[in-house]
């Protein structure tokens, strides 16, 4: 079991790794008390060897490994790549070149939505992993033998999983499906949160434009402070606090004390002073400068019968093609296409539109119907007279 703790040894390994078609990669990190993940260990495997790279070692620089990540001639294979890639984007400013996510491939090969690594090891490699070291302190040194064994297993079995999933994707001719999913993972915008866009991740609905304006500036303030101080967002302010502040907009310390979600005494803190200044600016905005609210939809409810029929169609299509339903369309996407034929959702683009989206729109407009048989759900065309009725 090789633990690399020096730059020279790392460079030698990366030179060897660059000769292979692919390498498997995983990381161990801590994030409970920080905004940015703290990288504690890197695991890499080629066909010939598997190593652990210690980024916390005093005599190591990771430049040789970053060069390997940037090599377009070597496929970097991850499982559930998003958090691992986020780490490397933070450290290098770029997404690793030529990445492949086995979780994405598994979802289009019938292994279900968000298939876990250990479930794929069990299904493909016929091995039961010991996951008892998953939540250990990866920043502590020295690493135990059990930690090392656990960490290496995350890249050694990944080699066989990658080969098998690649074979299945090729046999089912679903490379375009995988590529559509990988487009998001390969975009740097996926990993860089711009503070001014932070409000978009908050699932809050307001009926008044000034409330929404307040939420936008408060979410931006929290995101910037979390990034600058390297603290989790919730340690700055929890989501429910942001929502209450946006709706109530307290402008004095005493007003903070009357809010249920705000901690006692917060109104006299420096952060509260910054928030009050932002809220005063929001209160001063003329009506013309407030964000536009979406028009209220007055058609059939997306949660009604039409949406239910489309959800039945989704289940049928998922079973017919052996693809996780959530990969084809989410519940929110179904709601969106019920409301709008031209909704900007993945379900109405690319392979998803051909597989599901066109049929969903046809059901919405009465051009096809569904019938239950012993063989499952079958689609049937509706003639123009029936559709008119």
GROMACS .gro file of C-alpha atoms in nm:
model
  389
    1UNK     CA    1   0.000   0.000   0.000
    2UNK     CA    2   0.186   0.309  -0.121
    3UNK     CA    3   0.135   0.636   0.066
    4UNK     CA    4   0.293   0.917  -0.132
    5UNK     CA    5   0.426   1.198   0.087
    6UNK     CA    6   0.681   1.372  -0.139
    7UNK     CA    7   0.661   1.564  -0.465
    8UNK     CA    8   0.931   1.356  -0.638
    9UNK     CA    9   0.755   1.027  -0.575
   10UNK     CA   10   0.422   1.181  -0.679
   11UNK     CA   11   0.575   1.305  -1.005
   12UNK     CA   12   0.712   0.958  -1.082
   13UNK     CA   13   0.374   0.798  -1.023
   14UNK     CA   14   0.192   1.057  -1.235
   15UNK     CA   15   0.434   0.998  -1.524
   16UNK     CA   16   0.351   0.628  -1.512
   17UNK     CA   17  -0.022   0.697  -1.479
   18UNK     CA   18  -0.018   0.922  -1.786
   19UNK     CA   19   0.062   0.617  -2.001
   20UNK     CA   20  -0.276   0.459  -1.929
   21UNK     CA   21  -0.610   0.512  -2.102
   22UNK     CA   22  -0.780   0.590  -1.769
   23UNK     CA   23  -0.718   0.635  -1.399
   24UNK     CA   24  -0.971   0.607  -1.118
   25UNK     CA   25  -0.980   0.890  -0.864
   26UNK     CA   26  -1.143   0.955  -0.528
   27UNK     CA   27  -1.085   1.188  -0.233
   28UNK     CA   28  -1.142   1.205   0.138
   29UNK     CA   29  -1.217   1.548   0.284
   30UNK     CA   30  -1.370   1.732   0.577
   31UNK     CA   31  -1.637   2.000   0.544
   32UNK     CA   32  -1.843   2.004   0.861
   33UNK     CA   33  -1.700   2.333   0.991
   34UNK     CA   34  -1.590   2.505   0.669
   35UNK     CA   35  -1.740   2.646   0.350
   36UNK     CA   36  -1.465   2.503   0.131
   37UNK     CA   37  -1.390   2.130   0.159
   38UNK     CA   38  -1.054   2.054   0.323
   39UNK     CA   39  -0.872   1.793   0.116
   40UNK     CA   40  -0.723   1.519   0.336
   41UNK     CA   41  -0.641   1.233   0.099
   42UNK     CA   42  -0.636   1.151  -0.272
   43UNK     CA   43  -0.673   0.795  -0.400
   44UNK     CA   44  -0.565   0.706  -0.755
   45UNK     CA   45  -0.543   0.374  -0.937
   46UNK     CA   46  -0.416   0.258  -1.275
   47UNK     CA   47  -0.432  -0.095  -1.410
   48UNK     CA   48  -0.092  -0.163  -1.253
   49UNK     CA   49  -0.101   0.012  -0.915
   50UNK     CA   50  -0.308   0.198  -0.661
   51UNK     CA   51  -0.172   0.475  -0.440
   52UNK     CA   52  -0.272   0.713  -0.166
   53UNK     CA   53  -0.152   1.073  -0.196
   54UNK     CA   54  -0.121   1.268   0.127
   55UNK     CA   55  -0.193   1.637   0.054
   56UNK     CA   56  -0.127   1.721   0.421
   57UNK     CA   57   0.233   1.595   0.410
   58UNK     CA   58   0.478   1.882   0.471
   59UNK     CA   59   0.706   1.789   0.177
   60UNK     CA   60   0.452   1.751  -0.101
   61UNK     CA   61   0.327   1.977  -0.378
   62UNK     CA   62   0.035   1.852  -0.583
   63UNK     CA   63   0.140   2.010  -0.914
   64UNK     CA   64   0.229   1.673  -1.079
   65UNK     CA   65  -0.115   1.537  -0.996
   66UNK     CA   66  -0.285   1.852  -1.121
   67UNK     CA   67  -0.094   1.805  -1.448
   68UNK     CA   68  -0.237   1.452  -1.472
   69UNK     CA   69  -0.588   1.587  -1.413
   70UNK     CA   70  -0.539   1.833  -1.698
   71UNK     CA   71  -0.413   1.565  -1.939
   72UNK     CA   72  -0.689   1.521  -2.202
   73UNK     CA   73  -0.544   1.187  -2.311
   74UNK     CA   74  -0.627   1.017  -1.982
   75UNK     CA   75  -0.986   0.963  -1.871
   76UNK     CA   76  -1.035   1.047  -1.505
   77UNK     CA   77  -1.297   0.812  -1.362
   78UNK     CA   78  -1.491   0.920  -1.051
   79UNK     CA   79  -1.799   0.792  -0.876
   80UNK     CA   80  -2.040   1.073  -0.779
   81UNK     CA   81  -1.783   1.321  -0.904
   82UNK     CA   82  -1.934   1.654  -0.805
   83UNK     CA   83  -1.773   1.707  -0.463
   84UNK     CA   84  -1.438   1.564  -0.570
   85UNK     CA   85  -1.428   1.786  -0.878
   86UNK     CA   86  -1.530   2.088  -0.669
   87UNK     CA   87  -1.217   2.038  -0.461
   88UNK     CA   88  -0.992   2.035  -0.766
   89UNK     CA   89  -1.168   2.337  -0.917
   90UNK     CA   90  -1.097   2.528  -0.595
   91UNK     CA   91  -0.730   2.422  -0.598
   92UNK     CA   92  -0.657   2.464  -0.970
   93UNK     CA   93  -0.924   2.697  -1.106
   94UNK     CA   94  -1.027   2.441  -1.370
   95UNK     CA   95  -1.237   2.128  -1.410
   96UNK     CA   96  -1.022   1.817  -1.471
   97UNK     CA   97  -1.013   1.727  -1.839
   98UNK     CA   98  -1.193   1.421  -1.973
   99UNK     CA   99  -1.385   1.311  -1.664
  100UNK     CA  100  -1.631   1.021  -1.644
  101UNK     CA  101  -1.878   0.961  -1.364
  102UNK     CA  102  -1.981   0.599  -1.301
  103UNK     CA  103  -2.287   0.712  -1.105
  104UNK     CA  104  -2.415   0.887  -1.417
  105UNK     CA  105  -2.342   0.583  -1.633
  106UNK     CA  106  -2.509   0.354  -1.380
  107UNK     CA  107  -2.827   0.563  -1.387
  108UNK     CA  108  -2.869   0.517  -1.764
  109UNK     CA  109  -2.782   0.146  -1.742
  110UNK     CA  110  -3.067   0.054  -1.511
  111UNK     CA  111  -2.895   0.064  -1.172
  112UNK     CA  112  -3.135   0.325  -1.037
  113UNK     CA  113  -3.108   0.691  -0.952
  114UNK     CA  114  -2.791   0.793  -0.761
  115UNK     CA  115  -2.655   0.439  -0.732
  116UNK     CA  116  -2.407   0.418  -0.444
  117UNK     CA  117  -2.052   0.296  -0.492
  118UNK     CA  118  -2.090   0.002  -0.257
  119UNK     CA  119  -2.408  -0.111  -0.437
  120UNK     CA  120  -2.219  -0.114  -0.768
  121UNK     CA  121  -1.928  -0.303  -0.610
  122UNK     CA  122  -2.180  -0.556  -0.482
  123UNK     CA  123  -2.364  -0.587  -0.816
  124UNK     CA  124  -2.068  -0.582  -1.054
  125UNK     CA  125  -1.767  -0.700  -0.852
  126UNK     CA  126  -1.960  -0.936  -0.620
  127UNK     CA  127  -1.781  -0.793  -0.316
  128UNK     CA  128  -1.925  -0.656   0.008
  129UNK     CA  129  -1.731  -0.349   0.121
  130UNK     CA  130  -1.652  -0.261   0.481
  131UNK     CA  131  -1.770   0.103   0.506
  132UNK     CA  132  -1.706   0.146   0.879
  133UNK     CA  133  -1.419   0.392   0.815
  134UNK     CA  134  -1.629   0.630   0.605
  135UNK     CA  135  -1.679   0.892   0.875
  136UNK     CA  136  -1.343   0.874   1.049
  137UNK     CA  137  -1.119   1.180   1.090
  138UNK     CA  138  -0.925   1.186   0.764
  139UNK     CA  139  -0.711   1.478   0.880
  140UNK     CA  140  -0.557   1.276   1.165
  141UNK     CA  141  -0.211   1.131   1.110
  142UNK     CA  142  -0.092   0.864   1.089
  143UNK     CA  143  -0.369   0.698   0.893
  144UNK     CA  144  -0.467   0.358   1.029
  145UNK     CA  145  -0.427   0.043   0.823
  146UNK     CA  146  -0.806   0.013   0.817
  147UNK     CA  147  -0.842   0.366   0.678
  148UNK     CA  148  -0.589   0.295   0.406
  149UNK     CA  149  -0.762  -0.027   0.304
  150UNK     CA  150  -1.098   0.148   0.294
  151UNK     CA  151  -0.963   0.441   0.092
  152UNK     CA  152  -0.793   0.223  -0.169
  153UNK     CA  153  -1.106   0.014  -0.218
  154UNK     CA  154  -1.277   0.329  -0.345
  155UNK     CA  155  -1.054   0.329  -0.655
  156UNK     CA  156  -0.951  -0.034  -0.706
  157UNK     CA  157  -1.301  -0.174  -0.764
  158UNK     CA  158  -1.387   0.138  -0.959
  159UNK     CA  159  -1.168   0.009  -1.243
  160UNK     CA  160  -1.394  -0.294  -1.305
  161UNK     CA  161  -1.709  -0.088  -1.255
  162UNK     CA  162  -1.593   0.159  -1.520
  163UNK     CA  163  -1.516  -0.115  -1.770
  164UNK     CA  164  -1.850  -0.288  -1.718
  165UNK     CA  165  -2.056   0.030  -1.735
  166UNK     CA  166  -1.870   0.151  -2.042
  167UNK     CA  167  -1.947  -0.182  -2.209
  168UNK     CA  168  -2.316  -0.153  -2.121
  169UNK     CA  169  -2.337   0.207  -2.243
  170UNK     CA  170  -2.181   0.105  -2.575
  171UNK     CA  171  -2.408  -0.198  -2.615
  172UNK     CA  172  -2.722   0.007  -2.549
  173UNK     CA  173  -2.595   0.296  -2.763
  174UNK     CA  174  -2.653   0.547  -2.486
  175UNK     CA  175  -2.334   0.750  -2.507
  176UNK     CA  176  -2.532   1.059  -2.600
  177UNK     CA  177  -2.735   1.012  -2.279
  178UNK     CA  178  -2.418   0.993  -2.070
  179UNK     CA  179  -2.266   1.289  -2.251
  180UNK     CA  180  -2.573   1.503  -2.181
  181UNK     CA  181  -2.533   1.434  -1.810
  182UNK     CA  182  -2.158   1.489  -1.816
  183UNK     CA  183  -2.200   1.834  -1.972
  184UNK     CA  184  -2.309   1.972  -1.634
  185UNK     CA  185  -2.023   1.804  -1.448
  186UNK     CA  186  -1.769   1.935  -1.697
  187UNK     CA  187  -1.885   2.297  -1.665
  188UNK     CA  188  -1.695   2.513  -1.418
  189UNK     CA  189  -2.019   2.702  -1.347
  190UNK     CA  190  -2.141   2.390  -1.165
  191UNK     CA  191  -1.875   2.438  -0.896
  192UNK     CA  192  -1.839   2.815  -0.866
  193UNK     CA  193  -2.121   2.973  -0.668
  194UNK     CA  194  -2.157   3.341  -0.750
  195UNK     CA  195  -2.290   3.526  -0.442
  196UNK     CA  196  -2.539   3.725  -0.649
  197UNK     CA  197  -2.698   3.398  -0.763
  198UNK     CA  198  -2.711   3.238  -0.418
  199UNK     CA  199  -3.083   3.316  -0.371
  200UNK     CA  200  -3.169   3.072  -0.652
  201UNK     CA  201  -3.086   2.767  -0.436
  202UNK     CA  202  -3.337   2.877  -0.172
  203UNK     CA  203  -3.676   2.713  -0.219
  204UNK     CA  204  -3.877   3.013  -0.101
  205UNK     CA  205  -4.177   3.175  -0.264
  206UNK     CA  206  -4.280   3.533  -0.204
  207UNK     CA  207  -4.584   3.719  -0.333
  208UNK     CA  208  -4.439   4.068  -0.289
  209UNK     CA  209  -4.154   4.200  -0.508
  210UNK     CA  210  -3.987   4.381  -0.216
  211UNK     CA  211  -3.966   4.057  -0.017
  212UNK     CA  212  -3.792   3.891  -0.312
  213UNK     CA  213  -3.556   4.188  -0.349
  214UNK     CA  214  -3.464   4.153   0.019
  215UNK     CA  215  -3.404   3.779  -0.015
  216UNK     CA  216  -3.168   3.836  -0.306
  217UNK     CA  217  -2.947   4.084  -0.123
  218UNK     CA  218  -2.950   3.884   0.202
  219UNK     CA  219  -2.856   3.559   0.026
  220UNK     CA  220  -2.575   3.739  -0.156
  221UNK     CA  221  -2.448   3.888   0.171
  222UNK     CA  222  -2.451   3.549   0.344
  223UNK     CA  223  -2.280   3.369   0.056
  224UNK     CA  224  -2.004   3.628   0.034
  225UNK     CA  225  -1.944   3.621   0.409
  226UNK     CA  226  -1.939   3.240   0.413
  227UNK     CA  227  -1.681   3.233   0.134
  228UNK     CA  228  -1.467   3.509   0.285
  229UNK     CA  229  -1.460   3.353   0.632
  230UNK     CA  230  -1.463   2.987   0.517
  231UNK     CA  231  -1.767   2.900   0.726
  232UNK     CA  232  -2.077   2.696   0.637
  233UNK     CA  233  -2.373   2.909   0.530
  234UNK     CA  234  -2.576   2.785   0.826
  235UNK     CA  235  -2.317   2.921   1.068
  236UNK     CA  236  -2.369   3.267   0.924
  237UNK     CA  237  -2.750   3.246   0.914
  238UNK     CA  238  -2.984   2.954   0.859
  239UNK     CA  239  -3.215   2.949   0.558
  240UNK     CA  240  -3.530   3.002   0.766
  241UNK     CA  241  -3.373   3.311   0.923
  242UNK     CA  242  -3.303   3.456   0.579
  243UNK     CA  243  -3.665   3.398   0.482
  244UNK     CA  244  -3.800   3.569   0.793
  245UNK     CA  245  -3.563   3.864   0.757
  246UNK     CA  246  -3.665   3.908   0.392
  247UNK     CA  247  -4.035   3.907   0.481
  248UNK     CA  248  -4.018   4.121   0.798
  249UNK     CA  249  -3.720   4.345   0.712
  250UNK     CA  250  -3.628   4.467   1.062
  251UNK     CA  251  -3.456   4.808   1.061
  252UNK     CA  252  -3.370   4.842   1.432
  253UNK     CA  253  -3.201   4.613   1.687
  254UNK     CA  254  -3.525   4.592   1.885
  255UNK     CA  255  -3.711   4.476   1.575
  256UNK     CA  256  -3.474   4.178   1.548
  257UNK     CA  257  -3.572   4.067   1.897
  258UNK     CA  258  -3.935   4.027   1.789
  259UNK     CA  259  -3.850   3.771   1.520
  260UNK     CA  260  -3.895   3.408   1.612
  261UNK     CA  261  -3.615   3.259   1.396
  262UNK     CA  262  -3.345   3.513   1.487
  263UNK     CA  263  -3.115   3.429   1.783
  264UNK     CA  264  -3.155   3.651   2.089
  265UNK     CA  265  -2.912   3.940   2.097
  266UNK     CA  266  -2.832   3.912   1.727
  267UNK     CA  267  -2.987   4.250   1.654
  268UNK     CA  268  -2.694   4.427   1.824
  269UNK     CA  269  -2.422   4.234   1.640
  270UNK     CA  270  -2.202   4.368   1.361
  271UNK     CA  271  -2.373   4.131   1.115
  272UNK     CA  272  -2.713   4.272   1.209
  273UNK     CA  273  -2.580   4.621   1.139
  274UNK     CA  274  -2.477   4.512   0.789
  275UNK     CA  275  -2.816   4.349   0.733
  276UNK     CA  276  -3.007   4.659   0.846
  277UNK     CA  277  -2.808   4.869   0.602
  278UNK     CA  278  -2.896   4.631   0.318
  279UNK     CA  279  -3.263   4.627   0.416
  280UNK     CA  280  -3.277   5.007   0.428
  281UNK     CA  281  -3.150   5.008   0.071
  282UNK     CA  282  -3.422   4.761  -0.025
  283UNK     CA  283  -3.690   4.975   0.139
  284UNK     CA  284  -3.564   5.275  -0.058
  285UNK     CA  285  -3.592   5.102  -0.396
  286UNK     CA  286  -3.857   5.255  -0.623
  287UNK     CA  287  -4.123   5.015  -0.749
  288UNK     CA  288  -3.971   5.016  -1.096
  289UNK     CA  289  -3.643   4.878  -0.960
  290UNK     CA  290  -3.799   4.580  -0.780
  291UNK     CA  291  -3.770   4.233  -0.936
  292UNK     CA  292  -4.056   4.125  -1.157
  293UNK     CA  293  -4.274   3.852  -1.013
  294UNK     CA  294  -4.370   3.558  -1.237
  295UNK     CA  295  -4.716   3.579  -1.384
  296UNK     CA  296  -4.968   3.369  -1.196
  297UNK     CA  297  -5.061   3.062  -1.397
  298UNK     CA  298  -5.436   3.016  -1.439
  299UNK     CA  299  -5.449   2.685  -1.630
  300UNK     CA  300  -5.481   2.326  -1.503
  301UNK     CA  301  -5.288   2.251  -1.187
  302UNK     CA  302  -4.965   2.059  -1.254
  303UNK     CA  303  -5.056   1.850  -0.949
  304UNK     CA  304  -5.389   1.753  -1.108
  305UNK     CA  305  -5.498   1.474  -1.342
  306UNK     CA  306  -5.281   1.581  -1.638
  307UNK     CA  307  -4.967   1.581  -1.424
  308UNK     CA  308  -5.066   1.242  -1.279
  309UNK     CA  309  -5.104   1.094  -1.627
  310UNK     CA  310  -4.762   1.222  -1.728
  311UNK     CA  311  -4.612   1.072  -1.413
  312UNK     CA  312  -4.762   0.735  -1.509
  313UNK     CA  313  -4.605   0.777  -1.853
  314UNK     CA  314  -4.268   0.851  -1.691
  315UNK     CA  315  -4.285   0.534  -1.483
  316UNK     CA  316  -4.376   0.329  -1.790
  317UNK     CA  317  -4.094   0.478  -2.000
  318UNK     CA  318  -3.849   0.426  -1.714
  319UNK     CA  319  -3.942   0.058  -1.682
  320UNK     CA  320  -3.945  -0.001  -2.057
  321UNK     CA  321  -3.594   0.139  -2.110
  322UNK     CA  322  -3.439   0.039  -1.778
  323UNK     CA  323  -3.347   0.395  -1.687
  324UNK     CA  324  -3.397   0.562  -1.350
  325UNK     CA  325  -3.710   0.778  -1.374
  326UNK     CA  326  -3.543   1.077  -1.210
  327UNK     CA  327  -3.277   1.080  -1.481
  328UNK     CA  328  -3.548   1.118  -1.746
  329UNK     CA  329  -3.754   1.383  -1.565
  330UNK     CA  330  -3.805   1.515  -1.215
  331UNK     CA  331  -4.140   1.598  -1.058
  332UNK     CA  332  -4.062   1.970  -1.088
  333UNK     CA  333  -3.990   1.926  -1.460
  334UNK     CA  334  -4.325   1.755  -1.511
  335UNK     CA  335  -4.494   2.045  -1.333
  336UNK     CA  336  -4.309   2.286  -1.560
  337UNK     CA  337  -4.407   2.116  -1.887
  338UNK     CA  338  -4.771   2.097  -1.776
  339UNK     CA  339  -4.756   2.474  -1.733
  340UNK     CA  340  -4.554   2.549  -2.048
  341UNK     CA  341  -4.494   2.352  -2.370
  342UNK     CA  342  -4.163   2.535  -2.410
  343UNK     CA  343  -4.042   2.506  -2.051
  344UNK     CA  344  -3.663   2.528  -2.020
  345UNK     CA  345  -3.617   2.186  -1.860
  346UNK     CA  346  -3.400   1.884  -1.953
  347UNK     CA  347  -3.710   1.668  -2.004
  348UNK     CA  348  -3.786   1.873  -2.319
  349UNK     CA  349  -3.433   1.857  -2.462
  350UNK     CA  350  -3.211   1.605  -2.639
  351UNK     CA  351  -3.260   1.233  -2.581
  352UNK     CA  352  -3.507   1.296  -2.300
  353UNK     CA  353  -3.745   1.479  -2.534
  354UNK     CA  354  -3.733   1.192  -2.784
  355UNK     CA  355  -3.779   0.929  -2.514
  356UNK     CA  356  -4.037   1.105  -2.296
  357UNK     CA  357  -4.095   1.476  -2.354
  358UNK     CA  358  -4.277   1.449  -2.687
  359UNK     CA  359  -4.510   1.184  -2.545
  360UNK     CA  360  -4.572   1.393  -2.235
  361UNK     CA  361  -4.678   1.689  -2.449
  362UNK     CA  362  -4.897   1.459  -2.659
  363UNK     CA  363  -5.076   1.340  -2.346
  364UNK     CA  364  -5.115   1.700  -2.226
  365UNK     CA  365  -5.287   1.795  -2.553
  366UNK     CA  366  -5.496   1.478  -2.581
  367UNK     CA  367  -5.315   1.329  -2.881
  368UNK     CA  368  -5.229   1.001  -2.707
  369UNK     CA  369  -5.375   0.810  -2.416
  370UNK     CA  370  -5.261   0.536  -2.182
  371UNK     CA  371  -5.414   0.200  -2.109
  372UNK     CA  372  -5.317  -0.063  -1.854
  373UNK     CA  373  -5.265  -0.422  -1.977
  374UNK     CA  374  -5.109  -0.734  -1.836
  375UNK     CA  375  -4.789  -0.632  -2.009
  376UNK     CA  376  -4.791  -0.288  -1.846
  377UNK     CA  377  -4.885   0.060  -1.964
  378UNK     CA  378  -4.944   0.096  -2.338
  379UNK     CA  379  -4.982   0.420  -2.532
  380UNK     CA  380  -5.255   0.458  -2.795
  381UNK     CA  381  -5.332   0.731  -3.044
  382UNK     CA  382  -5.643   0.943  -2.991
  383UNK     CA  383  -5.825   1.041  -3.310
  384UNK     CA  384  -5.904   1.405  -3.378
  385UNK     CA  385  -6.270   1.370  -3.281
  386UNK     CA  386  -6.183   1.221  -2.944
  387UNK     CA  387  -5.920   1.491  -2.886
  388UNK     CA  388  -6.173   1.766  -2.963
  389UNK     CA  389  -6.419   1.617  -2.718
   0.00000   0.00000   0.00000
